[in-house]
Short mmCIF file of C-alpha atoms and ligand atoms in Angstrom, two decimals:
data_model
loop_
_atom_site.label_atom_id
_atom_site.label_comp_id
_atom_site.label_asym_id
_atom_site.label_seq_id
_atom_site.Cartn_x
_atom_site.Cartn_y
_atom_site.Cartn_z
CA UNK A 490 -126.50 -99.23 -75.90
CA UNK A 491 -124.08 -97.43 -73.38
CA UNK A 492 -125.03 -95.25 -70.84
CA UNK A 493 -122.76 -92.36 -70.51
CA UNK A 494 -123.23 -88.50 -70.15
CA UNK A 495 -123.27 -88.34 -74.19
CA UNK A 496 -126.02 -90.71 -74.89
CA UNK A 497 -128.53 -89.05 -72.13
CA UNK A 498 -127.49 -85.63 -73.62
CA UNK A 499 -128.16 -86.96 -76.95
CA UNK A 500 -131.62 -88.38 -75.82
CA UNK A 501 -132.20 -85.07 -73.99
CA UNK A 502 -132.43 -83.62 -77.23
CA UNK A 503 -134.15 -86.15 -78.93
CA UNK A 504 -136.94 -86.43 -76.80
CA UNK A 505 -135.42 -89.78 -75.14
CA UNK A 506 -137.09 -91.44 -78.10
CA UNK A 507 -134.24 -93.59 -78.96
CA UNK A 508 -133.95 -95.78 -75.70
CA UNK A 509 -133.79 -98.95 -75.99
CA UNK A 510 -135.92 -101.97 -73.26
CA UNK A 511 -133.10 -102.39 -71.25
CA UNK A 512 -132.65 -106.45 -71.76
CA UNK A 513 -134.24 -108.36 -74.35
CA UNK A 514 -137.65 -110.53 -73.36
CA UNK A 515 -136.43 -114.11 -74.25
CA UNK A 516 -138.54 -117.40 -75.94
CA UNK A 517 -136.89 -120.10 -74.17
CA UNK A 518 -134.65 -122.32 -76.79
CA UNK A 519 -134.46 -126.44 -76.63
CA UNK A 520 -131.12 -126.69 -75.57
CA UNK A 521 -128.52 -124.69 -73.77
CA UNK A 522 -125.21 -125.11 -72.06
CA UNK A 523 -126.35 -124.11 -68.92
CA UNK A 524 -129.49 -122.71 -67.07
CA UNK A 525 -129.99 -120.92 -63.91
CA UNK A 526 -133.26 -121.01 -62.13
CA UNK A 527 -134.08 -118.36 -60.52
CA UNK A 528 -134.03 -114.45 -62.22
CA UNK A 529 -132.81 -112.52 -58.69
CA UNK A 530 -130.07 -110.91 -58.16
CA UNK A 531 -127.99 -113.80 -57.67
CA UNK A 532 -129.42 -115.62 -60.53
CA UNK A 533 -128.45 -112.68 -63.04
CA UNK A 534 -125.08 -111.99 -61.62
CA UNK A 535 -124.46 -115.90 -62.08
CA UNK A 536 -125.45 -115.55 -65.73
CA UNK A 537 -123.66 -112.34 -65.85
CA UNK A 538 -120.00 -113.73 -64.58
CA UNK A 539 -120.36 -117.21 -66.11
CA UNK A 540 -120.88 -114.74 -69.67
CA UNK A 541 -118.12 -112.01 -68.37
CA UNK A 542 -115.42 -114.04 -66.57
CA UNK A 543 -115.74 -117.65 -68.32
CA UNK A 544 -116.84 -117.08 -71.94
CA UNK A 545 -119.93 -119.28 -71.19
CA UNK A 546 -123.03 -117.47 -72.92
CA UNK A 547 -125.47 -120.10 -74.49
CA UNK A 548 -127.03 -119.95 -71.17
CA UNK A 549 -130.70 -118.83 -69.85
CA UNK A 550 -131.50 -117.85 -66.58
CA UNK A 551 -135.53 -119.06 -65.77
CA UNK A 552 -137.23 -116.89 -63.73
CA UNK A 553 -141.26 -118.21 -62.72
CA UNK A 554 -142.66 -114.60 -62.90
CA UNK A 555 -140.51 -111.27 -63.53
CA UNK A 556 -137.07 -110.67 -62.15
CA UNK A 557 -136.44 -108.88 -59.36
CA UNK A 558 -139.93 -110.22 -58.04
CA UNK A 559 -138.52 -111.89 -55.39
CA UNK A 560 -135.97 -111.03 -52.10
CA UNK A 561 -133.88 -109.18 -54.94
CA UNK A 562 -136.87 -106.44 -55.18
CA UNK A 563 -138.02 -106.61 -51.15
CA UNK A 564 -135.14 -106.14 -49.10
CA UNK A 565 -134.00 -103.31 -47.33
CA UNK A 566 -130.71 -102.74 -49.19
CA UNK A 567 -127.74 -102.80 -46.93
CA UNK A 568 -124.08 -103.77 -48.43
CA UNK A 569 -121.60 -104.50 -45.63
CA UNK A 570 -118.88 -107.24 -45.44
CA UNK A 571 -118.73 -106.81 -41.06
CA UNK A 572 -118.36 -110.66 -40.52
CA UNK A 573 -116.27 -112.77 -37.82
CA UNK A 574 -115.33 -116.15 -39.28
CA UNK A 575 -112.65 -116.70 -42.10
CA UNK A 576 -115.31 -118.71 -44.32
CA UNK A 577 -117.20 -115.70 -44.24
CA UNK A 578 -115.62 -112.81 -44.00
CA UNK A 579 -113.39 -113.26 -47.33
CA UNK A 580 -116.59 -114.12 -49.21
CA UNK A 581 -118.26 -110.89 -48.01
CA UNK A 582 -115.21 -108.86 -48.58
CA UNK A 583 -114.76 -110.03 -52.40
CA UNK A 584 -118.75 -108.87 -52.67
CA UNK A 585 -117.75 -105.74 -50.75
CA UNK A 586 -114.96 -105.08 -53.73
CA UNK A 587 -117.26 -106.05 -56.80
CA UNK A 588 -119.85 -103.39 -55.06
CA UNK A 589 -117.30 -100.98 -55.40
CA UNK A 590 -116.98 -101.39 -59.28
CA UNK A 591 -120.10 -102.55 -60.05
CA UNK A 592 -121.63 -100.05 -61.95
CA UNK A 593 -118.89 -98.95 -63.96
CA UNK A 594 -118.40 -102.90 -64.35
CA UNK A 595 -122.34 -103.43 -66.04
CA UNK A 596 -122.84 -99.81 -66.81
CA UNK A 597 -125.75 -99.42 -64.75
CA UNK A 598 -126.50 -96.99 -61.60
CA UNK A 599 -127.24 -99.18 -58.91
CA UNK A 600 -126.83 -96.07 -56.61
CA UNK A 601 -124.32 -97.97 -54.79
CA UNK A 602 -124.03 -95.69 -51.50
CA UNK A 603 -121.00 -96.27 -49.24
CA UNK A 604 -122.55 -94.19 -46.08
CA UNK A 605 -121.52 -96.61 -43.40
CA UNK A 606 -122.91 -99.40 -41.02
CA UNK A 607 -123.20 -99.04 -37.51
CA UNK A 608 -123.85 -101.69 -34.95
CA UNK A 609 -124.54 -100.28 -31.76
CA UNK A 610 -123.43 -101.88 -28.19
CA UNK A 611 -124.97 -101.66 -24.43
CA UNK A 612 -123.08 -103.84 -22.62
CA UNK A 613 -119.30 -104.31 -21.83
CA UNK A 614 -119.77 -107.42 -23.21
CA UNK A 615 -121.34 -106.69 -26.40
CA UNK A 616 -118.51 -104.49 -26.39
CA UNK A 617 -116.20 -107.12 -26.46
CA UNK A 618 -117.66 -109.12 -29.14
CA UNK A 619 -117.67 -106.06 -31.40
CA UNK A 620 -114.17 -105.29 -31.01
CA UNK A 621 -113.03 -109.24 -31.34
CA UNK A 622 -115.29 -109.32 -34.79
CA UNK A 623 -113.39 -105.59 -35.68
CA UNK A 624 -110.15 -107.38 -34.73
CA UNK A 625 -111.44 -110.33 -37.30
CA UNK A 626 -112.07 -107.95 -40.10
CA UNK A 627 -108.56 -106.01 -39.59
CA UNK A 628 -107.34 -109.12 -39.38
CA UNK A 629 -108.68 -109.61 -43.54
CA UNK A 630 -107.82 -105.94 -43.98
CA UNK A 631 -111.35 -105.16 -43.21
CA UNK A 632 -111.95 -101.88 -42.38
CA UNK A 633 -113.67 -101.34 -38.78
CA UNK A 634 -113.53 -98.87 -36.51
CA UNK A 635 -114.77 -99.44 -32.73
CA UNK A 636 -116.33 -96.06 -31.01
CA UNK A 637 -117.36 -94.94 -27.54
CA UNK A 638 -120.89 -93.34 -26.63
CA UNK A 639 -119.36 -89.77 -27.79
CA UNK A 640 -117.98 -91.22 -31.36
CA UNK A 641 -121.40 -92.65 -31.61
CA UNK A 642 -123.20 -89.12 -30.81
CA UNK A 643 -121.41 -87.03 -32.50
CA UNK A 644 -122.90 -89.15 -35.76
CA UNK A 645 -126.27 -89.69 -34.31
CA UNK A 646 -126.91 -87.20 -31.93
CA UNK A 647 -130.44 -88.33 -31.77
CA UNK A 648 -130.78 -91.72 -30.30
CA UNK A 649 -131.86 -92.86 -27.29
CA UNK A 650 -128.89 -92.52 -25.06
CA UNK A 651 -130.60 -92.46 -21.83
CA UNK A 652 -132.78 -95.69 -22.28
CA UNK A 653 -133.06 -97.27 -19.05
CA UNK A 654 -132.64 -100.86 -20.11
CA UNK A 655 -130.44 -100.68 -23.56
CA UNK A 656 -128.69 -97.45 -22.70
CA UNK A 657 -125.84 -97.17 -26.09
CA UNK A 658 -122.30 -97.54 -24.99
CA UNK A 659 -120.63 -97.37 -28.55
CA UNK A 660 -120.67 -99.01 -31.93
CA UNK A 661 -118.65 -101.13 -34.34
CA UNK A 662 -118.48 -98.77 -38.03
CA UNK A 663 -117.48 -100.11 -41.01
CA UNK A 664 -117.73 -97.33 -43.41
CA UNK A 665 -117.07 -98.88 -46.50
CA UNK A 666 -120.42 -100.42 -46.02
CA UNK A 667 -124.18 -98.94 -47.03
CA UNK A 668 -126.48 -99.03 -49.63
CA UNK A 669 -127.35 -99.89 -53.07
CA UNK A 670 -131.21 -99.77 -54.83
CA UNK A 671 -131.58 -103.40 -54.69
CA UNK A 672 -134.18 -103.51 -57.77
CA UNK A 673 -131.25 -101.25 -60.20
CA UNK A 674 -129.31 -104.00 -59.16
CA UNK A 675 -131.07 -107.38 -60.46
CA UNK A 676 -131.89 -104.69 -63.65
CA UNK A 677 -128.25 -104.09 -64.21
CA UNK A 678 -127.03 -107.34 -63.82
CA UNK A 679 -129.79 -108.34 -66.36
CA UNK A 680 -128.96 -105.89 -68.94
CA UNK A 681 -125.32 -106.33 -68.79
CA UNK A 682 -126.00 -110.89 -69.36
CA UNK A 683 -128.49 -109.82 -71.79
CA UNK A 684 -125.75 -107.43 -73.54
CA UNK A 685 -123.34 -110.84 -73.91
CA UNK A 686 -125.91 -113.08 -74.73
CA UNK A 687 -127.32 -114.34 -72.30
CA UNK A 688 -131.31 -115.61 -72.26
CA UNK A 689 -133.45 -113.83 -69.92
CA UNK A 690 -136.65 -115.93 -69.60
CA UNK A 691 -139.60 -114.41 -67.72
CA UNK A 692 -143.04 -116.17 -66.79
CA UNK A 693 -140.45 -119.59 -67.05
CA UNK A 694 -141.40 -122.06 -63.69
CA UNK A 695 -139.51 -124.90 -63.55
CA UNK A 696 -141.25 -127.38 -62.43
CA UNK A 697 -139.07 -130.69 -62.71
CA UNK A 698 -135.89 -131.45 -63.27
CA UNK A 699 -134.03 -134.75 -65.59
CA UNK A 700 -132.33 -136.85 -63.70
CA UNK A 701 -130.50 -139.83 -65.63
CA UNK A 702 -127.74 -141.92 -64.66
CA UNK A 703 -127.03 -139.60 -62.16
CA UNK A 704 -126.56 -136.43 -64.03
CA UNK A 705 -128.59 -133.74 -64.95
CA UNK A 706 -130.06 -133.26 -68.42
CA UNK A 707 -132.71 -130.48 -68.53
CA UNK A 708 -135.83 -129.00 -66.67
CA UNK A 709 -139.32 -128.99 -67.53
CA UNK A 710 -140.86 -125.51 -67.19
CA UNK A 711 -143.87 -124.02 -67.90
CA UNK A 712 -142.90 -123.42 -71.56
CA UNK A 713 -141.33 -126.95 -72.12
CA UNK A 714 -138.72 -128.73 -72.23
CA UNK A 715 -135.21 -127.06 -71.82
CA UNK A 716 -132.03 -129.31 -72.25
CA UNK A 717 -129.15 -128.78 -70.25
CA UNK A 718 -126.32 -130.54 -68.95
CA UNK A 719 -125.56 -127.98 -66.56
CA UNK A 720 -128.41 -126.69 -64.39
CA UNK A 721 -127.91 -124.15 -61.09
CA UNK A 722 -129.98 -124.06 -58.68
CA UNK A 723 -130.79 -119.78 -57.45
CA UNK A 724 -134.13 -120.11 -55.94
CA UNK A 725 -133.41 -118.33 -52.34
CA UNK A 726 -136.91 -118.95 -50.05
CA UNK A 727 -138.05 -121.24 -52.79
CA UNK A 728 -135.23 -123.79 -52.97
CA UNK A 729 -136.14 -126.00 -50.81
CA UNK A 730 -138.75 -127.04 -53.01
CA UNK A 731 -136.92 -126.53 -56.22
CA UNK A 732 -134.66 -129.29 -54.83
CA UNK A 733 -136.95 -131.65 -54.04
CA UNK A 734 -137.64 -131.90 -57.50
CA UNK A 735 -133.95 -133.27 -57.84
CA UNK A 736 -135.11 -135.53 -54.60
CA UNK A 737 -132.43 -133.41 -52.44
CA UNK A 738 -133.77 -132.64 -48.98
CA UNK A 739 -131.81 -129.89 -47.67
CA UNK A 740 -130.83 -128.07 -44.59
CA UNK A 741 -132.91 -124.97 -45.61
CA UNK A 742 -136.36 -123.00 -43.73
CA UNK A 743 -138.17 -120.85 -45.46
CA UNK A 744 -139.39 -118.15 -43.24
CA UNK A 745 -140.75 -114.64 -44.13
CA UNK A 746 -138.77 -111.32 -42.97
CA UNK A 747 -140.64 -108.36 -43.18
CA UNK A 748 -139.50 -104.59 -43.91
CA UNK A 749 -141.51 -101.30 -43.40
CA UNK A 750 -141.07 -97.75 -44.95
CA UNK A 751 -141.93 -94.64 -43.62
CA UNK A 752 -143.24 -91.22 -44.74
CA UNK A 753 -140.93 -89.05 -46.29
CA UNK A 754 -139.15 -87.06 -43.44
CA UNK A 755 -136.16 -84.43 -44.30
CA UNK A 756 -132.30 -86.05 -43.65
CA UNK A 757 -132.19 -87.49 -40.28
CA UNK A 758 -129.88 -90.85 -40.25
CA UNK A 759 -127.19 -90.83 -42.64
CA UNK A 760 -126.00 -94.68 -42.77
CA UNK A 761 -126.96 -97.56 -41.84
CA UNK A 762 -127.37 -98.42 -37.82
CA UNK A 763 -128.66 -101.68 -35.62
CA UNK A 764 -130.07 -101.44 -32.22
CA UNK A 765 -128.00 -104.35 -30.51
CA UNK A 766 -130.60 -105.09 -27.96
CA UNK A 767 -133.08 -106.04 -29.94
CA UNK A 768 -133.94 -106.85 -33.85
CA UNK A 769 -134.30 -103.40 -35.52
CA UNK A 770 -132.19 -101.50 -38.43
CA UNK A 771 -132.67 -98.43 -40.04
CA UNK A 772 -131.51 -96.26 -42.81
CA UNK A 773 -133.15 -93.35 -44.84
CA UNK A 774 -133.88 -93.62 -48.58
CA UNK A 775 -132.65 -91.04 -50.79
CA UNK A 776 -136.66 -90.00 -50.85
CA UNK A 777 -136.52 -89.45 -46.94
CA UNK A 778 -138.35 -92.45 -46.20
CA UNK A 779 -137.13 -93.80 -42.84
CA UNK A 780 -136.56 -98.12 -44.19
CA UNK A 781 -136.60 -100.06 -41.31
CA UNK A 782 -136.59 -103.89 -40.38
CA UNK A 783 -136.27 -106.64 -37.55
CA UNK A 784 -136.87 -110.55 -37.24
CA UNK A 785 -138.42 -113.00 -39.05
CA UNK A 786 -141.49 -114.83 -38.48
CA UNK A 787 -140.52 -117.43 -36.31
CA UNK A 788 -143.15 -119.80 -38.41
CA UNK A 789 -142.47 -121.45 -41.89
CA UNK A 790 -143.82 -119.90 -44.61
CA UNK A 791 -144.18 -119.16 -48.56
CA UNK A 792 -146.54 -115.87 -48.16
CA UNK A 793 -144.66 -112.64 -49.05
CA UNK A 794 -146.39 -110.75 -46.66
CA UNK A 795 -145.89 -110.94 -42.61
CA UNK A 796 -147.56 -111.39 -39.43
CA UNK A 797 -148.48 -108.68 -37.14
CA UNK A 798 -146.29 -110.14 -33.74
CA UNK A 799 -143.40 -108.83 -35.78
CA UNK A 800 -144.75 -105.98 -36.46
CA UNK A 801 -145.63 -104.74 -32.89
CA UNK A 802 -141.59 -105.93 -32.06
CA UNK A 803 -139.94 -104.21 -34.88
CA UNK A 804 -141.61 -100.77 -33.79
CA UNK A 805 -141.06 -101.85 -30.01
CA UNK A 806 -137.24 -102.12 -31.11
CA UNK A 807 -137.38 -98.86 -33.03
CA UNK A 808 -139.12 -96.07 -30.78
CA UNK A 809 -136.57 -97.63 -28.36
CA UNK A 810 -133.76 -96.53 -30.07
CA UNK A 811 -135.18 -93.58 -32.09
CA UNK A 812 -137.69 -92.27 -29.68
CA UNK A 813 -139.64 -89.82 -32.26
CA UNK A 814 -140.24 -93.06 -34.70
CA UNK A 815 -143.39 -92.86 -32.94
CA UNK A 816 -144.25 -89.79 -34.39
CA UNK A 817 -144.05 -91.21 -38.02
CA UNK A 818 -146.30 -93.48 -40.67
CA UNK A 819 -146.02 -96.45 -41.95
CA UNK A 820 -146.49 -96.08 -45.55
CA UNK A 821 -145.38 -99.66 -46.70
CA UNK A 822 -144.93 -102.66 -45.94
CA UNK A 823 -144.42 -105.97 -47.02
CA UNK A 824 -142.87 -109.45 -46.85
CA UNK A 825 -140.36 -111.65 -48.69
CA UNK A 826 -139.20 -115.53 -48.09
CA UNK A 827 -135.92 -116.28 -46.36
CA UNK A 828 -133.92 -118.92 -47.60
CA UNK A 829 -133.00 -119.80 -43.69
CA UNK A 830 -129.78 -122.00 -43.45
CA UNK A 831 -129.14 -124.40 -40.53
CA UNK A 832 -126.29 -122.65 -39.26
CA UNK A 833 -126.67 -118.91 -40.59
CA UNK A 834 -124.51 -119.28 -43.47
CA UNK A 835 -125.21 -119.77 -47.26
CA UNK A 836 -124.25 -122.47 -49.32
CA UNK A 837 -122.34 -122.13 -53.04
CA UNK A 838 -121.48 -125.69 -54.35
CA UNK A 839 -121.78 -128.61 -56.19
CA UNK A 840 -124.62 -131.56 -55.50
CA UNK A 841 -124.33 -134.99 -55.22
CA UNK A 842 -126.07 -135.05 -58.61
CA UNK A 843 -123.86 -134.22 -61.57
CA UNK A 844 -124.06 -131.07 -63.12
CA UNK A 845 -126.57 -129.44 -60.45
CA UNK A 846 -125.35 -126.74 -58.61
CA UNK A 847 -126.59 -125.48 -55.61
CA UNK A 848 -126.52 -121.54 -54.89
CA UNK A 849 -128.77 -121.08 -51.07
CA UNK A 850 -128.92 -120.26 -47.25
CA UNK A 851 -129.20 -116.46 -47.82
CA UNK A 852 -130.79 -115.88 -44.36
CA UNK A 853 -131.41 -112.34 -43.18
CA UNK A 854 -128.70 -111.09 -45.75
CA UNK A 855 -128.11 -111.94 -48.77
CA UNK A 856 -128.38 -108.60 -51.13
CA UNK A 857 -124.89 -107.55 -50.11
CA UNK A 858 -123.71 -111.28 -51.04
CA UNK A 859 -125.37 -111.05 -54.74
CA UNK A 860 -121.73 -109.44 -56.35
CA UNK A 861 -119.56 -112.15 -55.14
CA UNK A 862 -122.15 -114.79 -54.98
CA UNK A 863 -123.12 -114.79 -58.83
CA UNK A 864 -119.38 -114.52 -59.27
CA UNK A 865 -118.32 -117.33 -57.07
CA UNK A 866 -121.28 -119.41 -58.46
CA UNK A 867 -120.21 -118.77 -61.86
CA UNK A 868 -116.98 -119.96 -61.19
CA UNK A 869 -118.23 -123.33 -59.40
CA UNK A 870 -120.40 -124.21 -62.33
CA UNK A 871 -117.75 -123.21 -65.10
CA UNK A 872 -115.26 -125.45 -63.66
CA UNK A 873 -117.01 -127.99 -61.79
CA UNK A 874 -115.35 -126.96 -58.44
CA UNK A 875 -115.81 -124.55 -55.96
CA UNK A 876 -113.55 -121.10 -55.89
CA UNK A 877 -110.70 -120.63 -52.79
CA UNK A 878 -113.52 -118.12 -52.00
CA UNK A 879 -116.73 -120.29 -51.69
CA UNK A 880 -114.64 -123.26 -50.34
CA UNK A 881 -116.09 -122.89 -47.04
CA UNK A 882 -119.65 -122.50 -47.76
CA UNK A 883 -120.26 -126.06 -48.91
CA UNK A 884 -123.11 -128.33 -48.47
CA UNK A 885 -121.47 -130.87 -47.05
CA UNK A 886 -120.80 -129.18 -44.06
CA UNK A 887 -123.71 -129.92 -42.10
CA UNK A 888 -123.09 -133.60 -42.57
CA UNK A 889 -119.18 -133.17 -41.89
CA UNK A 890 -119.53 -130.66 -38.87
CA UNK A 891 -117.41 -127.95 -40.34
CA UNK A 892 -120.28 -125.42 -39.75
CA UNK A 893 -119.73 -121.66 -39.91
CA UNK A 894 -121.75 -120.74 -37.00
CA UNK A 895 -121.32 -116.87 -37.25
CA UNK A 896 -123.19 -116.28 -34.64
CA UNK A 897 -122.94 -118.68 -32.59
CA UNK A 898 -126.59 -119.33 -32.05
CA UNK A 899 -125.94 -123.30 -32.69
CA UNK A 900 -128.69 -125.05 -34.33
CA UNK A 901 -131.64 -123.75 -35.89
CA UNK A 902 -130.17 -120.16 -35.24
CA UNK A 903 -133.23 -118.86 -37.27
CA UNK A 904 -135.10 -119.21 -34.10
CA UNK A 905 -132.97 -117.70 -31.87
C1 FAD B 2209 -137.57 -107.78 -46.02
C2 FAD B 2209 -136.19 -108.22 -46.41
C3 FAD B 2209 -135.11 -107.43 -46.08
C4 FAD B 2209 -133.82 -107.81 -46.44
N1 FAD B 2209 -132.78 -106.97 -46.19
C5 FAD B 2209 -131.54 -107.28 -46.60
C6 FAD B 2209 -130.50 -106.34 -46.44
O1 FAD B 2209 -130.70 -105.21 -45.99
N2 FAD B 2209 -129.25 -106.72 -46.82
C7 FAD B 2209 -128.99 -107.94 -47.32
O2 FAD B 2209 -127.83 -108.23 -47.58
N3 FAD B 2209 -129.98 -108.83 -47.55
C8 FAD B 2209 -131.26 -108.54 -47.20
N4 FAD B 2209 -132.28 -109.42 -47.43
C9 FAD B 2209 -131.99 -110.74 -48.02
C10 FAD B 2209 -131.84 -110.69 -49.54
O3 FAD B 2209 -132.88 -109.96 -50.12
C11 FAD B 2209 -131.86 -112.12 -50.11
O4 FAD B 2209 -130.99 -112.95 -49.37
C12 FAD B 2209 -131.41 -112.18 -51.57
O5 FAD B 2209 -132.10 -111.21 -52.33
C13 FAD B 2209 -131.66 -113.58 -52.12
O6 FAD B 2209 -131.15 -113.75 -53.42
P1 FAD B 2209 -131.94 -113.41 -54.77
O7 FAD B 2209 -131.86 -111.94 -54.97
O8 FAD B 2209 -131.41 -114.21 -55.88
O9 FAD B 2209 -133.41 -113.90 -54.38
P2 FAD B 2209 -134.79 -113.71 -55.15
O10 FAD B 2209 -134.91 -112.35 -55.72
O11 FAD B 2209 -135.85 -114.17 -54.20
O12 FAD B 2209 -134.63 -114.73 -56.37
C14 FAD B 2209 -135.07 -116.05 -56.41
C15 FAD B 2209 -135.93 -116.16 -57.64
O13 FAD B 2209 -136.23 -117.53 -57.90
C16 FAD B 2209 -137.49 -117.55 -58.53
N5 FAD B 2209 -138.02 -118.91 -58.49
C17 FAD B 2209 -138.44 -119.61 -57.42
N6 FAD B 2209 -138.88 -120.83 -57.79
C18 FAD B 2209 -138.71 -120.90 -59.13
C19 FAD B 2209 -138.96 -121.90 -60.10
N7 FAD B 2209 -139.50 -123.08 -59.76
N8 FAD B 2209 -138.66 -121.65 -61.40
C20 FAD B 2209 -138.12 -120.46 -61.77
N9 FAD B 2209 -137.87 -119.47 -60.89
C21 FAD B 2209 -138.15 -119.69 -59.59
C22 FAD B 2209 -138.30 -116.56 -57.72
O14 FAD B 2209 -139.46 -116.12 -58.41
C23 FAD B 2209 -137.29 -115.45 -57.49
O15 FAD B 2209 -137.40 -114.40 -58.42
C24 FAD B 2209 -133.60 -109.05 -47.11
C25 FAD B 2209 -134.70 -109.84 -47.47
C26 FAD B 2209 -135.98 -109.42 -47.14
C27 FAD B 2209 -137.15 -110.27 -47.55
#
């Protein structure tokens, strides 16, 4: 079923009788030509591209409870593609163009919001940094705009200018970036597999995977045995023990990152801005809730829910930057599991094992990758190789050296 102005007119009248559940809920069969484990967002857009873009669509993405239950429902929504270092920055950019089709593309509203990013700066230097990383994106036909303390207040005239230590200086805008309702978007993505055939398998764990000769030949789940030659790996905080049931040990941390909403409060902050002296973000929902976020737990962990240390510096980080934040609730929130890469980037490639791919290394942000990183995964496991676009985010890397340290935090930048 389309959506389009006719058929909700049509249902209008009809009492909105006739809609249909959105994707179908899939038995699992014996045998298929590939699965995905995993039912986020990246997970579904995988199935969704491999069945779009390569024809492939006796395939079943596995998902251990319902999708979306993951990062894919929890985070706090920002699409931007503001990133230094080649390997990065043309990945993020091809995500940055899919958002801006996407729901025409899968004919879902994903309330894909391009209301700008703002990173604010306090010191020449950060200055400096910003406007070599704008330079970076121009460079990839990025857009990014540098601006002064008055660019930044005639936006936000509200900040904390004045703050004694962190007082603002300017910002780096991109304002193709923003927004999107992360949950519409593992839902469309779903729908639109679903729509070419693809198996959606809910309440599926995998909990081993065949190994023989050294290629892949199914997983064992929760409801049996599924054969498959291909098998891709979308787990996000959970891979690194998905993998070890394919005896890979990999360069992964899981760590929980936390994100808190506020009461409704009438339009304050339009886009998206980052305090640059300490670990706080902020945008506004559509329902006025203030959505706000910082660091992650500095310990490992598999809880979705956070500690309070966090908590205290989040809101430390906010009413330093927005003052009246102290004046608000805290309605929600909540935590989700970080898949933490060794050097801050993710990782779309083949294994050593034939026939697994490996799809990880999200860190703080990967919502605004899931476009291009279902796409680019798709492509790896339809033709056994990695796209010009994903060529840089390989596994090997930490064994070769050729790390993309984006922020130059050097190792273990999840503690830093
Ligand atoms: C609080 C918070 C805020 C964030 N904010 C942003 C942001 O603003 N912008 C941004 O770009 N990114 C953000 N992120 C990061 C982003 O959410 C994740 O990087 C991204 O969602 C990970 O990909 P995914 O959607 O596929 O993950 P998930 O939705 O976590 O999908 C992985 C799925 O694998 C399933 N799974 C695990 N083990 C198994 C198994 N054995 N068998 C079958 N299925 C299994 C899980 O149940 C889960 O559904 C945030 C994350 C959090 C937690």
């Amino acid at each position: 079923m389309m959506y389009s102005i006719f058929s909700l007119a049509r249902e209008a009248l009809r009492g909105h009788a006739g809609w249909k559940p959105a994707w179908r809920d899939a038995a699992p069969k014996p045998s298929y030509d590939a699965v995905i484990v995993g039912g986020g967002g990246h997970g579904l857009a995988t199935a969704y591209y491999l069945a779009k873009e390569h024809g492939l669509t006796n395939i079943a993405v596995l998902e251990k409870s319902y999708i979306g239950s993951g990062n894919a429902g929890r985070n706090t929504t920002i699409i931007r593609s503001n990133y230094l270092l080649p390997g990065n920055e043309r990945f993020y950019e091809k995500s940055m163009q899919l958002w801006e089709g996407l729901e025409q593309d899968f004919n879902y509203n994903a309330m894909v919001s391009q209301r700008g990013v703002l990173n604010l700066y306090h010191s020449d230097a950060q200055r400096d940094m910003y406007a070599r990383r704008g330079n970076g994106m121009r460079l990839h036909g990025v857009d990014a705009e540098l601006l002064d303390e008055a660019g930044v207040r005639a936006m936000y005239p509200y900040l904390d200018y004045a703050n004694a230590r962190f007082p603002i200086r300017g910002g780096l805008l991109q304002r193709r970036g923003g927004t999107a309702r992360h949950d519409a978007v593992a839902w469309g993505f779903a729908r639109g597999a679903d729509r070419r055939g693809v198996d959606i398998v809910q309440n599926c764990e995998v909990t081993g995977i065949n190994i023989e000769g050294g290629a892949v030949r199914g997983v064992e789940t929760a409801r049996g045995y599924i054969a498959a030659n291909k098998v891709g790996l979308v787990c996000a905080g959970s891979t690194s023990r998905v993998a070890s049931l394919a005896g890979l040990r990999l360069p992964i941390e899981s760590h929980v990152l936390q994100a808190f909403v506020s009461e409704g409060i009438k339009p304050l902050i339009d886009g998206v801005v980052t305090f640059g002296a300490g670990h706080f973000y902020v945008s506004q929902s559509d329902k006025g809730g203030l959505v706000f976020g910082g660091d992650i737990d500095g310990y490992n962990s598999y809880a979705q829910r956070g500690s309070l240390p966090v908590v205290e510096d989040v809101m430390e980080g906010g009413t330093a930057l927005l003052p009246m934040l102290g004046r608000l609730r805290v309605l929600r929130q909540w935590g989700g599991v970080m898949d933490m890469s060794m050097d801050g980037s993710p990782i779309i490639d083949r294994t050593p094992i034939a026939g697994l791919y490996l799809n990880c290394g999200w860190c703080y942000g990967g919502f605004k990758a899931t476009p291009a990183s279902g796409w680019c995964f798709a492509h790896t496991i339809a033709r056994g190789e990695p796209h010009v676009i994903n060529s840089e985010l390989r596994l090997d890397r930490f064994a070769t050296g050729a790390l993309l340290d984006e922020r130059g935090a050097g190792a273990q930048p999840n503690l830093h």
